[in-house]
């Protein structure tokens, strides 16, 4: 969209290095690597913050003031205000769609899905990062922020509980919502925490015989890809030809593995592989009226060599940070 192309370079220069979301030269994997580096350089007290309601709590007046510091064109400011206040379609608890004007009525929230929302949310979150530094919290507790969209952690050398209280104070002043039930302090290596789909904590290297702080794909993300594989191989899709179905499975699994390529991934890959073989075999059995589990007709080897199902564990040979 034209407005985004104009505004993005204007505000990109102002965004902080701790911000990783929606930026052309940064990615979620970069944020994961940053946290990995911090926890292995002594920052083992983690403020794990839940900002799941962040997009709904962005204050329009404060956001527009931030925008107006760099944009003086009245027409552009007016256009941004219209986007912020635009009605949205929402689904209620009964599954019914209705038109909501809550953003306009309450003067807060950015419409998720709008082309300019990522840029505006980054701009508003920048105020928290700058405030954290200017108040001296980063130096006081050696507390470094790593943020991607509504995922935020603060990696501290000391004073994590004080850092948590300070974060809540800053967020409150900016009228941003912090999920109290899910926000916590985590102490490594005794505890673990999840960030951007990875679980950070104590890992074991059987090959090297050592314990270290690292990452593995989180159980939730392994379960999520499992559900997606099950959906693709349901009985309601037995009408599809096997080539099309396997191609869809392969795209799904390879895309997942392209992101989950850091740390000891072999165990997660094997679990996903096993589930994919089981589901594909059942799907083929249903398609050919073969009684389950159909091991004899659709052996493990044939699923890969004949039908072309990808084998994720084979990918770890090319991943320098993959094997434990």
Tab-separated table of C-alpha atoms in Angstrom:
chain	number	residue	atom	x	y	z
A	1	UNK	CA	0.000	0.000	0.000
A	2	UNK	CA	1.257	3.473	-0.987
A	3	UNK	CA	0.995	5.092	2.461
A	4	UNK	CA	2.990	2.272	4.034
A	5	UNK	CA	5.725	2.624	1.430
A	6	UNK	CA	6.000	6.324	2.259
A	7	UNK	CA	5.838	5.992	6.051
A	8	UNK	CA	7.957	2.880	6.606
A	9	UNK	CA	11.383	4.417	5.818
A	10	UNK	CA	10.477	7.509	7.856
A	11	UNK	CA	9.865	5.531	11.033
A	12	UNK	CA	12.263	2.637	10.423
A	13	UNK	CA	15.200	4.837	11.378
A	14	UNK	CA	13.567	5.548	14.750
A	15	UNK	CA	12.830	1.942	15.706
A	16	UNK	CA	15.081	0.380	18.310
A	17	UNK	CA	17.376	-2.630	17.735
A	18	UNK	CA	15.392	-4.553	20.368
A	19	UNK	CA	12.337	-4.533	18.066
A	20	UNK	CA	12.206	-7.415	15.592
A	21	UNK	CA	8.629	-7.558	14.293
A	22	UNK	CA	7.540	-6.411	10.851
A	23	UNK	CA	10.985	-5.216	9.752
A	24	UNK	CA	12.531	-6.094	6.426
A	25	UNK	CA	16.037	-6.732	7.785
A	26	UNK	CA	15.001	-8.664	10.901
A	27	UNK	CA	13.088	-11.828	11.699
A	28	UNK	CA	11.683	-13.813	14.597
A	29	UNK	CA	14.645	-16.187	14.298
A	30	UNK	CA	16.973	-13.224	14.823
A	31	UNK	CA	15.107	-12.461	18.044
A	32	UNK	CA	15.440	-16.097	19.161
A	33	UNK	CA	19.190	-15.978	18.479
A	34	UNK	CA	19.477	-12.732	20.451
A	35	UNK	CA	17.804	-14.259	23.501
A	36	UNK	CA	19.980	-17.358	23.158
A	37	UNK	CA	23.085	-15.162	23.230
A	38	UNK	CA	21.875	-13.227	26.273
A	39	UNK	CA	21.056	-16.275	28.402
A	40	UNK	CA	24.490	-17.697	27.612
A	41	UNK	CA	26.253	-14.499	28.683
A	42	UNK	CA	24.869	-14.389	32.209
A	43	UNK	CA	21.380	-12.936	31.707
A	44	UNK	CA	19.549	-15.836	33.336
A	45	UNK	CA	16.732	-13.972	35.116
A	46	UNK	CA	13.925	-13.573	32.600
A	47	UNK	CA	10.844	-11.371	32.700
A	48	UNK	CA	8.427	-13.295	30.484
A	49	UNK	CA	5.689	-10.791	29.611
A	50	UNK	CA	2.275	-11.507	28.142
A	51	UNK	CA	1.198	-8.681	25.826
A	52	UNK	CA	-1.592	-10.608	24.124
A	53	UNK	CA	-3.959	-7.637	24.484
A	54	UNK	CA	-1.387	-5.159	23.200
A	55	UNK	CA	-3.060	-4.344	19.874
A	56	UNK	CA	-6.381	-3.635	21.572
A	57	UNK	CA	-4.876	-1.230	24.120
A	58	UNK	CA	-2.843	1.135	21.911
A	59	UNK	CA	-4.043	4.665	22.742
A	60	UNK	CA	-4.954	6.645	19.621
A	61	UNK	CA	-4.096	10.076	21.052
A	62	UNK	CA	-0.623	9.000	22.198
A	63	UNK	CA	0.015	7.147	18.952
A	64	UNK	CA	-0.996	10.128	16.811
A	65	UNK	CA	1.351	12.362	18.791
A	66	UNK	CA	4.190	9.958	18.008
A	67	UNK	CA	3.256	9.956	14.326
A	68	UNK	CA	2.973	13.751	14.212
A	69	UNK	CA	6.570	14.149	15.383
A	70	UNK	CA	7.738	12.875	11.996
A	71	UNK	CA	4.736	13.463	9.720
A	72	UNK	CA	3.423	16.991	9.193
A	73	UNK	CA	1.124	16.420	6.216
A	74	UNK	CA	-2.405	16.958	7.494
A	75	UNK	CA	-3.941	14.700	4.842
A	76	UNK	CA	-1.715	11.787	5.871
A	77	UNK	CA	-2.458	12.287	9.569
A	78	UNK	CA	-6.173	12.377	8.797
A	79	UNK	CA	-5.905	9.170	6.766
A	80	UNK	CA	-4.117	7.363	9.613
A	81	UNK	CA	-6.798	8.522	12.064
A	82	UNK	CA	-9.497	7.138	9.755
A	83	UNK	CA	-7.719	3.763	9.632
A	84	UNK	CA	-7.464	3.632	13.412
A	85	UNK	CA	-11.167	4.343	13.854
A	86	UNK	CA	-12.445	2.157	11.028
A	87	UNK	CA	-15.194	-0.323	12.020
A	88	UNK	CA	-14.194	-3.983	12.032
A	89	UNK	CA	-16.040	-7.271	11.675
A	90	UNK	CA	-15.909	-9.332	14.877
A	91	UNK	CA	-17.187	-12.779	15.811
A	92	UNK	CA	-19.065	-13.049	19.092
A	93	UNK	CA	-19.095	-15.996	21.495
A	94	UNK	CA	-21.945	-17.583	19.524
A	95	UNK	CA	-20.060	-17.436	16.219
A	96	UNK	CA	-22.123	-14.578	14.818
A	97	UNK	CA	-20.464	-11.767	12.863
A	98	UNK	CA	-21.177	-8.164	13.782
A	99	UNK	CA	-19.794	-4.728	12.995
A	100	UNK	CA	-17.845	-3.113	15.841
A	101	UNK	CA	-16.932	0.560	16.286
A	102	UNK	CA	-15.096	-0.046	19.560
A	103	UNK	CA	-11.840	1.532	18.325
A	104	UNK	CA	-13.620	4.786	17.558
A	105	UNK	CA	-15.802	4.702	20.679
A	106	UNK	CA	-12.940	3.970	23.103
A	107	UNK	CA	-10.114	5.748	21.296
A	108	UNK	CA	-7.806	2.771	21.430
A	109	UNK	CA	-6.726	-0.284	19.475
A	110	UNK	CA	-5.164	-0.846	16.075
A	111	UNK	CA	-7.142	-2.832	13.492
A	112	UNK	CA	-5.299	-6.130	13.077
A	113	UNK	CA	-4.956	-7.020	9.431
A	114	UNK	CA	-4.785	-3.425	8.222
A	115	UNK	CA	-1.656	-2.843	6.088
A	116	UNK	CA	-0.386	-0.025	8.288
A	117	UNK	CA	-1.106	-1.627	11.686
A	118	UNK	CA	2.298	-3.354	12.047
A	119	UNK	CA	4.127	-0.061	11.499
A	120	UNK	CA	1.921	1.812	13.963
A	121	UNK	CA	2.216	-0.887	16.626
A	122	UNK	CA	6.009	-0.840	16.299
A	123	UNK	CA	6.025	2.929	16.613
A	124	UNK	CA	3.941	2.820	19.782
A	125	UNK	CA	6.016	0.024	21.326
A	126	UNK	CA	9.157	2.064	20.663
A	127	UNK	CA	8.021	4.420	23.432
A	128	UNK	CA	8.302	1.607	25.982
A	129	UNK	CA	11.785	0.572	24.804
A	130	UNK	CA	13.035	4.167	24.885
A	131	UNK	CA	11.477	4.746	28.303
A	132	UNK	CA	13.159	1.616	29.654
A	133	UNK	CA	16.564	2.902	28.606
A	134	UNK	CA	16.075	6.542	29.588
A	135	UNK	CA	14.953	5.549	33.082
A	136	UNK	CA	18.205	3.619	33.478
A	137	UNK	CA	16.613	0.188	33.905
A	138	UNK	CA	18.756	-1.448	31.237
A	139	UNK	CA	21.989	-0.406	32.966
A	140	UNK	CA	20.672	-0.860	36.517
A	141	UNK	CA	19.824	-4.552	36.162
A	142	UNK	CA	21.666	-5.319	32.915
A	143	UNK	CA	18.149	-5.914	31.661
A	144	UNK	CA	17.836	-6.181	27.893
A	145	UNK	CA	14.522	-6.170	26.044
A	146	UNK	CA	13.852	-8.489	23.098
A	147	UNK	CA	10.508	-7.879	21.430
A	148	UNK	CA	8.634	-9.319	18.453
A	149	UNK	CA	5.029	-8.131	18.047
A	150	UNK	CA	3.201	-9.057	21.274
A	151	UNK	CA	6.002	-11.360	22.458
A	152	UNK	CA	8.388	-9.666	24.883
A	153	UNK	CA	11.074	-10.844	27.262
A	154	UNK	CA	13.538	-8.900	29.391
A	155	UNK	CA	16.778	-10.803	30.028
A	156	UNK	CA	18.381	-9.615	33.286
A	157	UNK	CA	21.628	-10.340	35.071
A	158	UNK	CA	20.092	-9.271	38.395
A	159	UNK	CA	16.908	-7.739	39.766
A	160	UNK	CA	14.313	-9.489	37.621
A	161	UNK	CA	11.506	-8.909	40.136
A	162	UNK	CA	12.310	-5.190	40.258
A	163	UNK	CA	12.478	-5.180	36.455
A	164	UNK	CA	9.025	-6.773	36.306
A	165	UNK	CA	7.594	-4.103	38.616
A	166	UNK	CA	9.242	-1.356	36.556
A	167	UNK	CA	7.851	-2.817	33.334
A	168	UNK	CA	4.338	-2.883	34.772
A	169	UNK	CA	4.679	0.748	35.860
A	170	UNK	CA	5.783	1.908	32.417
A	171	UNK	CA	3.096	-0.124	30.678
A	172	UNK	CA	0.447	1.245	33.048
A	173	UNK	CA	1.465	4.837	32.359
A	174	UNK	CA	1.090	4.148	28.653
A	175	UNK	CA	-2.253	2.448	29.317
A	176	UNK	CA	-1.056	-0.847	27.863
A	177	UNK	CA	-2.404	-4.135	29.173
A	178	UNK	CA	-0.059	-6.750	30.616
A	179	UNK	CA	-1.546	-10.207	31.125
A	180	UNK	CA	-1.120	-10.756	34.856
A	181	UNK	CA	-1.810	-14.487	34.793
A	182	UNK	CA	0.863	-15.288	32.215
A	183	UNK	CA	3.501	-12.661	33.037
A	184	UNK	CA	6.174	-14.063	35.326
A	185	UNK	CA	9.845	-14.158	36.290
A	186	UNK	CA	11.778	-17.234	35.187
A	187	UNK	CA	15.124	-18.259	36.663
A	188	UNK	CA	17.430	-20.287	34.449
A	189	UNK	CA	18.554	-23.028	34.495
A	190	UNK	CA	16.070	-24.303	37.087
A	191	UNK	CA	13.069	-23.142	35.054
A	192	UNK	CA	12.137	-22.802	31.389
A	193	UNK	CA	10.203	-20.254	29.334
A	194	UNK	CA	8.687	-20.089	25.854
A	195	UNK	CA	9.408	-17.322	23.366
A	196	UNK	CA	8.425	-17.178	19.686
A	197	UNK	CA	7.639	-20.882	19.531
A	198	UNK	CA	10.854	-22.058	21.195
A	199	UNK	CA	11.366	-23.321	24.731
A	200	UNK	CA	14.487	-21.892	26.385
A	201	UNK	CA	16.130	-23.808	29.199
A	202	UNK	CA	18.444	-26.639	30.130
A	203	UNK	CA	19.369	-28.925	27.234
A	204	UNK	CA	21.372	-32.142	27.252
A	205	UNK	CA	23.953	-33.176	24.667
A	206	UNK	CA	24.249	-36.962	24.646
A	207	UNK	CA	26.999	-36.803	22.059
A	208	UNK	CA	29.175	-34.369	23.996
A	209	UNK	CA	28.052	-35.399	27.456
A	210	UNK	CA	27.268	-31.905	28.699
A	211	UNK	CA	24.417	-29.703	29.879
A	212	UNK	CA	23.884	-26.277	28.376
A	213	UNK	CA	21.303	-23.496	27.986
A	214	UNK	CA	19.604	-23.711	24.634
A	215	UNK	CA	16.373	-23.967	22.695
A	216	UNK	CA	14.004	-26.653	21.446
A	217	UNK	CA	10.708	-26.314	19.561
A	218	UNK	CA	8.011	-25.830	22.193
A	219	UNK	CA	5.492	-28.598	22.864
A	220	UNK	CA	2.661	-26.274	21.828
A	221	UNK	CA	4.210	-25.706	18.411
A	222	UNK	CA	4.843	-29.426	17.902
A	223	UNK	CA	1.224	-30.106	18.838
A	224	UNK	CA	0.050	-27.334	16.515
A	225	UNK	CA	1.840	-28.782	13.477
A	226	UNK	CA	0.438	-32.178	14.466
A	227	UNK	CA	-3.113	-30.792	14.363
A	228	UNK	CA	-2.427	-29.166	10.994
A	229	UNK	CA	-1.184	-32.495	9.609
A	230	UNK	CA	-4.303	-34.224	10.961
A	231	UNK	CA	-6.509	-31.620	9.295
A	232	UNK	CA	-4.769	-32.195	5.962
A	233	UNK	CA	-5.274	-35.969	6.206
A	234	UNK	CA	-8.844	-36.103	7.449
A	235	UNK	CA	-11.454	-38.433	6.028
A	236	UNK	CA	-13.197	-35.442	4.505
A	237	UNK	CA	-10.248	-35.137	2.100
A	238	UNK	CA	-9.948	-38.706	0.827
A	239	UNK	CA	-11.316	-37.516	-2.518
A	240	UNK	CA	-8.011	-35.760	-3.235
A	241	UNK	CA	-5.360	-37.574	-5.243
A	242	UNK	CA	-2.363	-38.732	-3.212
A	243	UNK	CA	0.130	-36.542	-5.078
A	244	UNK	CA	-1.744	-33.366	-4.197
A	245	UNK	CA	-2.196	-34.426	-0.584
A	246	UNK	CA	1.481	-35.315	-0.094
A	247	UNK	CA	2.589	-32.066	-1.743
A	248	UNK	CA	0.447	-30.115	0.718
A	249	UNK	CA	1.848	-32.121	3.637
A	250	UNK	CA	5.406	-31.543	2.462
A	251	UNK	CA	4.908	-27.789	2.138
A	252	UNK	CA	3.413	-27.709	5.602
A	253	UNK	CA	6.192	-29.719	7.229
A	254	UNK	CA	9.087	-28.068	5.394
A	255	UNK	CA	7.732	-24.614	6.173
A	256	UNK	CA	7.508	-25.555	9.852
A	257	UNK	CA	11.023	-27.024	9.843
A	258	UNK	CA	12.449	-23.953	8.086
A	259	UNK	CA	11.496	-21.927	11.147
A	260	UNK	CA	12.247	-24.561	13.783
A	261	UNK	CA	15.863	-25.087	12.777
A	262	UNK	CA	17.666	-23.847	15.895
A	263	UNK	CA	18.878	-26.004	18.760
A	264	UNK	CA	18.445	-29.771	19.125
A	265	UNK	CA	15.481	-30.308	16.813
A	266	UNK	CA	15.936	-34.014	16.051
A	267	UNK	CA	13.421	-35.206	18.660
A	268	UNK	CA	10.753	-32.772	17.499
A	269	UNK	CA	11.389	-33.624	13.840
A	270	UNK	CA	11.063	-37.341	14.591
A	271	UNK	CA	7.761	-36.782	16.425
A	272	UNK	CA	6.352	-34.765	13.526
A	273	UNK	CA	7.630	-37.340	11.026
A	274	UNK	CA	6.014	-40.227	12.914
A	275	UNK	CA	2.685	-38.411	13.121
A	276	UNK	CA	2.786	-37.530	9.420
A	277	UNK	CA	3.484	-41.157	8.438
A	278	UNK	CA	0.709	-42.446	10.687
A	279	UNK	CA	-1.836	-39.975	9.356
A	280	UNK	CA	-0.852	-40.423	5.706
A	281	UNK	CA	-1.023	-44.225	6.036
A	282	UNK	CA	-4.500	-43.978	7.592
A	283	UNK	CA	-5.580	-41.541	4.881
A	284	UNK	CA	-4.346	-43.851	2.112
A	285	UNK	CA	-6.037	-46.795	3.790
A	286	UNK	CA	-9.353	-44.919	3.896
A	287	UNK	CA	-8.925	-43.886	0.272
A	288	UNK	CA	-8.328	-47.481	-0.861
A	289	UNK	CA	-10.791	-49.100	1.596
A	290	UNK	CA	-7.883	-50.781	3.358
A	291	UNK	CA	-8.458	-51.699	7.031
A	292	UNK	CA	-6.384	-49.636	9.410
A	293	UNK	CA	-3.532	-49.414	10.166
A	294	UNK	CA	-2.632	-50.676	6.625
A	295	UNK	CA	1.031	-51.278	7.446
A	296	UNK	CA	1.533	-54.010	4.851
A	297	UNK	CA	0.208	-52.111	1.847
A	298	UNK	CA	1.658	-48.735	2.861
A	299	UNK	CA	4.968	-49.433	4.530
A	300	UNK	CA	7.160	-46.724	6.021
A	301	UNK	CA	9.620	-46.997	3.142
A	302	UNK	CA	6.898	-46.699	0.492
A	303	UNK	CA	5.440	-43.572	2.069
A	304	UNK	CA	8.754	-41.837	1.361
A	305	UNK	CA	10.039	-43.580	-1.772
A	306	UNK	CA	6.745	-44.107	-3.625
A	307	UNK	CA	4.502	-41.313	-2.374
A	308	UNK	CA	7.287	-38.787	-1.742
A	309	UNK	CA	6.613	-37.828	1.869
A	310	UNK	CA	9.461	-35.644	3.149
A	311	UNK	CA	11.691	-36.909	5.986
A	312	UNK	CA	12.478	-34.091	8.396
A	313	UNK	CA	15.246	-35.868	10.396
A	314	UNK	CA	17.367	-36.004	7.234
A	315	UNK	CA	17.440	-32.198	7.230
A	316	UNK	CA	19.415	-32.012	10.487
A	317	UNK	CA	22.615	-33.067	8.728
A	318	UNK	CA	22.785	-29.557	7.264
A	319	UNK	CA	21.836	-27.682	10.424
A	320	UNK	CA	24.925	-26.683	12.436
A	321	UNK	CA	22.891	-25.904	15.566
A	322	UNK	CA	20.446	-28.800	15.315
A	323	UNK	CA	21.887	-31.902	16.952
A	324	UNK	CA	22.186	-32.365	20.692
